[in-house]
Amino acid sequence: MIKREDLIEIGEFIKTHGILGELNTLLDVDEDFVRDECPFIIEIDGIFIPFYANSMRFRSAHSSLIHLQGVNSDVDAKQFVGKIIYARRSDLVKYWGEEELEEELDFIGLTIIDTNLGTIGEIVDIEDSTENVLFLVKDSSGKIIYIPAVDEFIDIIDDNTHTVTVTLPDGLVDLND
């Protein structure tokens, strides 16, 4: 039986694509994860179930189309829309390595607080596929705000309160609008 504590969130199914059961996803792993035959774990009726991908093709840095085994129509695929995609921690250690996985997990879930603006939101992901690493921060309305993860902006990382206090340049948060 797969337990919640053994899993790490790696994405979400956004919508169906076409009539053959493909799903548009936001995902933190690439096709190597699929090639290594690591399953995507989906919670259905309170039970975590592994699903393997028949295929995966990228649309952007984090958006991809996935066709899961046994999902052969848009009707089948609709049951996955809005569901969170998990992976086993052990699979992610093989995929990323223990050190990189721990670095990412250290920040995910922390609350970003700006010294001038107050609470901005929670870090839900880290974008490190470009030269400039970004925190993806979800605000209270559900909007994603991109904040550069640079030493110049970070004042305090407090593990006790699970917060990162930053001083951002004026207008940076509004660039996302």
mmCIF file of C-alpha atoms in Angstrom:
data_model
loop_
_atom_site.group_PDB
_atom_site.id
_atom_site.type_symbol
_atom_site.label_atom_id
_atom_site.label_comp_id
_atom_site.label_asym_id
_atom_site.label_seq_id
_atom_site.Cartn_x
_atom_site.Cartn_y
_atom_site.Cartn_z
ATOM 1 C CA MET A 1 0.000 0.000 0.000
ATOM 2 C CA ILE A 2 1.311 3.451 -0.931
ATOM 3 C CA LYS A 3 1.401 5.878 2.002
ATOM 4 C CA ARG A 4 1.057 9.676 1.782
ATOM 5 C CA GLU A 5 4.276 10.243 3.737
ATOM 6 C CA ASP A 6 6.261 8.381 1.031
ATOM 7 C CA LEU A 7 5.032 10.746 -1.715
ATOM 8 C CA ILE A 8 6.052 14.155 -3.039
ATOM 9 C CA GLU A 9 3.807 16.359 -5.167
ATOM 10 C CA ILE A 10 5.251 16.797 -8.675
ATOM 11 C CA GLY A 11 2.390 18.307 -10.655
ATOM 12 C CA GLU A 12 -1.271 18.520 -11.526
ATOM 13 C CA PHE A 13 -3.562 17.427 -14.346
ATOM 14 C CA ILE A 14 -5.020 20.624 -15.822
ATOM 15 C CA LYS A 15 -7.389 19.512 -18.578
ATOM 16 C CA THR A 16 -7.994 16.864 -21.205
ATOM 17 C CA HIS A 17 -6.446 17.161 -24.662
ATOM 18 C CA GLY A 18 -8.132 15.647 -27.691
ATOM 19 C CA ILE A 19 -10.340 12.568 -27.724
ATOM 20 C CA LEU A 20 -7.735 9.831 -27.184
ATOM 21 C CA GLY A 21 -7.218 10.340 -23.446
ATOM 22 C CA GLU A 22 -4.237 12.680 -23.309
ATOM 23 C CA LEU A 23 -4.004 15.033 -20.332
ATOM 24 C CA ASN A 24 -2.444 18.475 -20.228
ATOM 25 C CA THR A 25 -0.296 18.662 -17.091
ATOM 26 C CA LEU A 26 1.926 20.991 -15.141
ATOM 27 C CA LEU A 27 4.843 18.823 -14.131
ATOM 28 C CA ASP A 28 8.208 19.098 -12.375
ATOM 29 C CA VAL A 29 9.780 16.074 -14.090
ATOM 30 C CA ASP A 30 10.686 15.380 -17.704
ATOM 31 C CA GLU A 31 10.515 12.430 -20.072
ATOM 32 C CA ASP A 32 13.487 10.724 -18.343
ATOM 33 C CA PHE A 33 11.199 10.110 -15.381
ATOM 34 C CA VAL A 34 8.720 8.357 -17.702
ATOM 35 C CA ARG A 35 11.471 6.508 -19.574
ATOM 36 C CA ASP A 36 12.738 5.120 -16.261
ATOM 37 C CA GLU A 37 9.234 3.669 -15.845
ATOM 38 C CA CYS A 38 8.535 5.613 -12.670
ATOM 39 C CA PRO A 39 4.801 5.769 -12.001
ATOM 40 C CA PHE A 40 2.709 8.853 -11.425
ATOM 41 C CA ILE A 41 0.755 8.369 -8.205
ATOM 42 C CA ILE A 42 -2.819 9.686 -8.152
ATOM 43 C CA GLU A 43 -5.178 9.755 -5.182
ATOM 44 C CA ILE A 44 -8.539 8.270 -6.120
ATOM 45 C CA ASP A 45 -11.200 7.808 -3.443
ATOM 46 C CA GLY A 46 -8.580 8.175 -0.693
ATOM 47 C CA ILE A 47 -6.276 5.512 -2.167
ATOM 48 C CA PHE A 48 -2.964 6.301 -3.851
ATOM 49 C CA ILE A 49 -2.798 4.445 -7.174
ATOM 50 C CA PRO A 50 0.232 4.204 -9.512
ATOM 51 C CA PHE A 51 -0.298 5.003 -13.193
ATOM 52 C CA TYR A 52 2.333 4.549 -15.878
ATOM 53 C CA ALA A 53 2.600 6.797 -18.908
ATOM 54 C CA ASN A 54 2.396 5.423 -22.448
ATOM 55 C CA SER A 55 3.773 8.701 -23.752
ATOM 56 C CA MET A 56 4.730 12.205 -22.743
ATOM 57 C CA ARG A 57 5.386 15.247 -24.914
ATOM 58 C CA PHE A 58 6.309 18.721 -23.813
ATOM 59 C CA ARG A 59 4.455 21.904 -24.646
ATOM 60 C CA SER A 60 6.648 24.245 -22.520
ATOM 61 C CA ALA A 61 9.162 24.047 -19.662
ATOM 62 C CA HIS A 62 6.567 22.621 -17.230
ATOM 63 C CA SER A 63 3.538 21.868 -19.388
ATOM 64 C CA SER A 64 3.250 18.496 -21.085
ATOM 65 C CA LEU A 65 0.745 16.131 -22.617
ATOM 66 C CA ILE A 66 0.639 12.724 -20.967
ATOM 67 C CA HIS A 67 -1.165 9.613 -22.088
ATOM 68 C CA LEU A 68 -1.628 7.200 -19.170
ATOM 69 C CA GLN A 69 -1.919 3.460 -19.666
ATOM 70 C CA GLY A 70 -5.569 2.419 -19.586
ATOM 71 C CA VAL A 71 -6.853 5.931 -20.273
ATOM 72 C CA ASN A 72 -8.071 5.751 -23.863
ATOM 73 C CA SER A 73 -10.683 8.466 -24.298
ATOM 74 C CA ASP A 74 -11.476 11.992 -23.228
ATOM 75 C CA VAL A 75 -14.225 10.525 -21.017
ATOM 76 C CA ASP A 76 -11.644 8.342 -19.214
ATOM 77 C CA ALA A 77 -9.261 11.310 -18.913
ATOM 78 C CA LYS A 78 -11.840 13.679 -17.365
ATOM 79 C CA GLN A 79 -11.684 11.830 -14.027
ATOM 80 C CA PHE A 80 -8.057 12.995 -13.639
ATOM 81 C CA VAL A 81 -8.608 16.725 -14.300
ATOM 82 C CA GLY A 82 -7.682 18.781 -11.233
ATOM 83 C CA LYS A 83 -5.943 15.874 -9.510
ATOM 84 C CA ILE A 84 -2.519 16.313 -7.957
ATOM 85 C CA ILE A 85 0.273 14.125 -9.358
ATOM 86 C CA TYR A 86 2.639 12.546 -6.843
ATOM 87 C CA ALA A 87 5.797 10.481 -7.144
ATOM 88 C CA ARG A 88 7.449 8.152 -4.705
ATOM 89 C CA ARG A 89 10.273 9.818 -2.840
ATOM 90 C CA SER A 90 12.544 6.882 -3.743
ATOM 91 C CA ASP A 91 11.846 7.411 -7.467
ATOM 92 C CA LEU A 92 12.653 11.120 -7.170
ATOM 93 C CA VAL A 93 15.923 10.360 -5.366
ATOM 94 C CA LYS A 94 16.906 8.120 -8.321
ATOM 95 C CA TYR A 95 15.773 10.782 -10.777
ATOM 96 C CA TRP A 96 17.190 13.967 -9.158
ATOM 97 C CA GLY A 97 19.591 12.686 -6.523
ATOM 98 C CA GLU A 98 19.168 13.073 -2.770
ATOM 99 C CA GLU A 99 20.936 16.442 -2.517
ATOM 100 C CA GLU A 100 18.931 18.217 -5.251
ATOM 101 C CA LEU A 101 15.659 16.762 -3.969
ATOM 102 C CA GLU A 102 16.391 18.008 -0.443
ATOM 103 C CA GLU A 103 17.330 21.476 -1.746
ATOM 104 C CA GLU A 104 13.980 21.784 -3.525
ATOM 105 C CA LEU A 105 12.002 20.429 -0.577
ATOM 106 C CA ASP A 106 13.704 22.845 1.834
ATOM 107 C CA PHE A 107 11.815 25.800 0.293
ATOM 108 C CA ILE A 108 8.545 24.296 -0.946
ATOM 109 C CA GLY A 109 5.759 25.042 1.517
ATOM 110 C CA LEU A 110 7.452 28.058 3.102
ATOM 111 C CA THR A 111 5.568 31.363 3.245
ATOM 112 C CA ILE A 112 7.122 34.403 1.542
ATOM 113 C CA ILE A 113 6.780 37.635 3.531
ATOM 114 C CA ASP A 114 7.949 40.942 2.061
ATOM 115 C CA THR A 115 9.159 43.579 4.527
ATOM 116 C CA ASN A 116 7.001 46.219 2.797
ATOM 117 C CA LEU A 117 4.045 44.262 1.358
ATOM 118 C CA GLY A 118 3.518 41.666 4.070
ATOM 119 C CA THR A 119 2.581 38.071 3.263
ATOM 120 C CA ILE A 120 2.813 37.318 -0.456
ATOM 121 C CA GLY A 121 2.020 33.601 -0.422
ATOM 122 C CA GLU A 122 3.378 30.063 -0.243
ATOM 123 C CA ILE A 123 6.252 28.663 -2.311
ATOM 124 C CA VAL A 124 4.670 25.866 -4.333
ATOM 125 C CA ASP A 125 7.544 25.154 -6.717
ATOM 126 C CA ILE A 126 11.013 26.179 -7.779
ATOM 127 C CA GLU A 127 11.774 26.941 -11.421
ATOM 128 C CA ASP A 128 15.399 26.037 -12.028
ATOM 129 C CA SER A 129 15.386 25.206 -15.739
ATOM 130 C CA THR A 130 16.718 28.673 -16.582
ATOM 131 C CA GLU A 131 19.836 30.527 -15.477
ATOM 132 C CA ASN A 132 17.819 32.513 -12.918
ATOM 133 C CA VAL A 133 16.182 30.351 -10.276
ATOM 134 C CA LEU A 134 12.640 31.472 -9.393
ATOM 135 C CA PHE A 135 10.298 30.758 -6.504
ATOM 136 C CA LEU A 136 6.764 30.069 -7.756
ATOM 137 C CA VAL A 137 4.597 31.582 -5.043
ATOM 138 C CA LYS A 138 0.830 31.044 -4.858
ATOM 139 C CA ASP A 139 -0.966 34.026 -3.336
ATOM 140 C CA SER A 140 -4.275 33.893 -1.438
ATOM 141 C CA SER A 141 -6.270 34.235 -4.684
ATOM 142 C CA GLY A 142 -4.473 31.262 -6.247
ATOM 143 C CA LYS A 143 -2.385 33.395 -8.625
ATOM 144 C CA ILE A 144 1.235 32.305 -9.184
ATOM 145 C CA ILE A 145 3.852 35.000 -8.628
ATOM 146 C CA TYR A 146 7.423 34.530 -9.847
ATOM 147 C CA ILE A 147 10.060 35.775 -7.414
ATOM 148 C CA PRO A 148 13.794 35.530 -8.141
ATOM 149 C CA ALA A 149 15.521 33.293 -5.591
ATOM 150 C CA VAL A 150 18.533 35.555 -5.155
ATOM 151 C CA ASP A 151 20.522 36.350 -2.023
ATOM 152 C CA GLU A 152 20.038 40.093 -2.547
ATOM 153 C CA PHE A 153 16.267 39.773 -1.939
ATOM 154 C CA ILE A 154 16.294 37.192 0.886
ATOM 155 C CA ASP A 155 16.646 38.640 4.381
ATOM 156 C CA ILE A 156 15.786 35.714 6.666
ATOM 157 C CA ILE A 157 14.947 32.032 6.223
ATOM 158 C CA ASP A 158 13.235 30.910 9.421
ATOM 159 C CA ASP A 159 12.750 27.149 9.684
ATOM 160 C CA ASN A 160 10.863 27.541 12.972
ATOM 161 C CA THR A 161 8.105 29.716 11.492
ATOM 162 C CA HIS A 162 8.388 28.211 7.967
ATOM 163 C CA THR A 163 8.865 31.653 6.447
ATOM 164 C CA VAL A 164 11.214 33.440 4.089
ATOM 165 C CA THR A 165 11.395 37.175 4.694
ATOM 166 C CA VAL A 166 12.367 39.149 1.602
ATOM 167 C CA THR A 167 12.781 42.758 0.575
ATOM 168 C CA LEU A 168 11.687 42.944 -3.060
ATOM 169 C CA PRO A 169 12.210 45.860 -5.434
ATOM 170 C CA ASP A 170 9.143 48.054 -5.901
ATOM 171 C CA GLY A 171 6.833 46.693 -8.580
ATOM 172 C CA LEU A 172 8.371 43.200 -8.817
ATOM 173 C CA VAL A 173 5.230 41.439 -7.578
ATOM 174 C CA ASP A 174 3.108 43.483 -10.016
ATOM 175 C CA LEU A 175 5.188 42.281 -13.000
ATOM 176 C CA ASN A 176 3.184 39.067 -12.864
ATOM 177 C CA ASP A 177 -0.109 40.842 -13.711
#
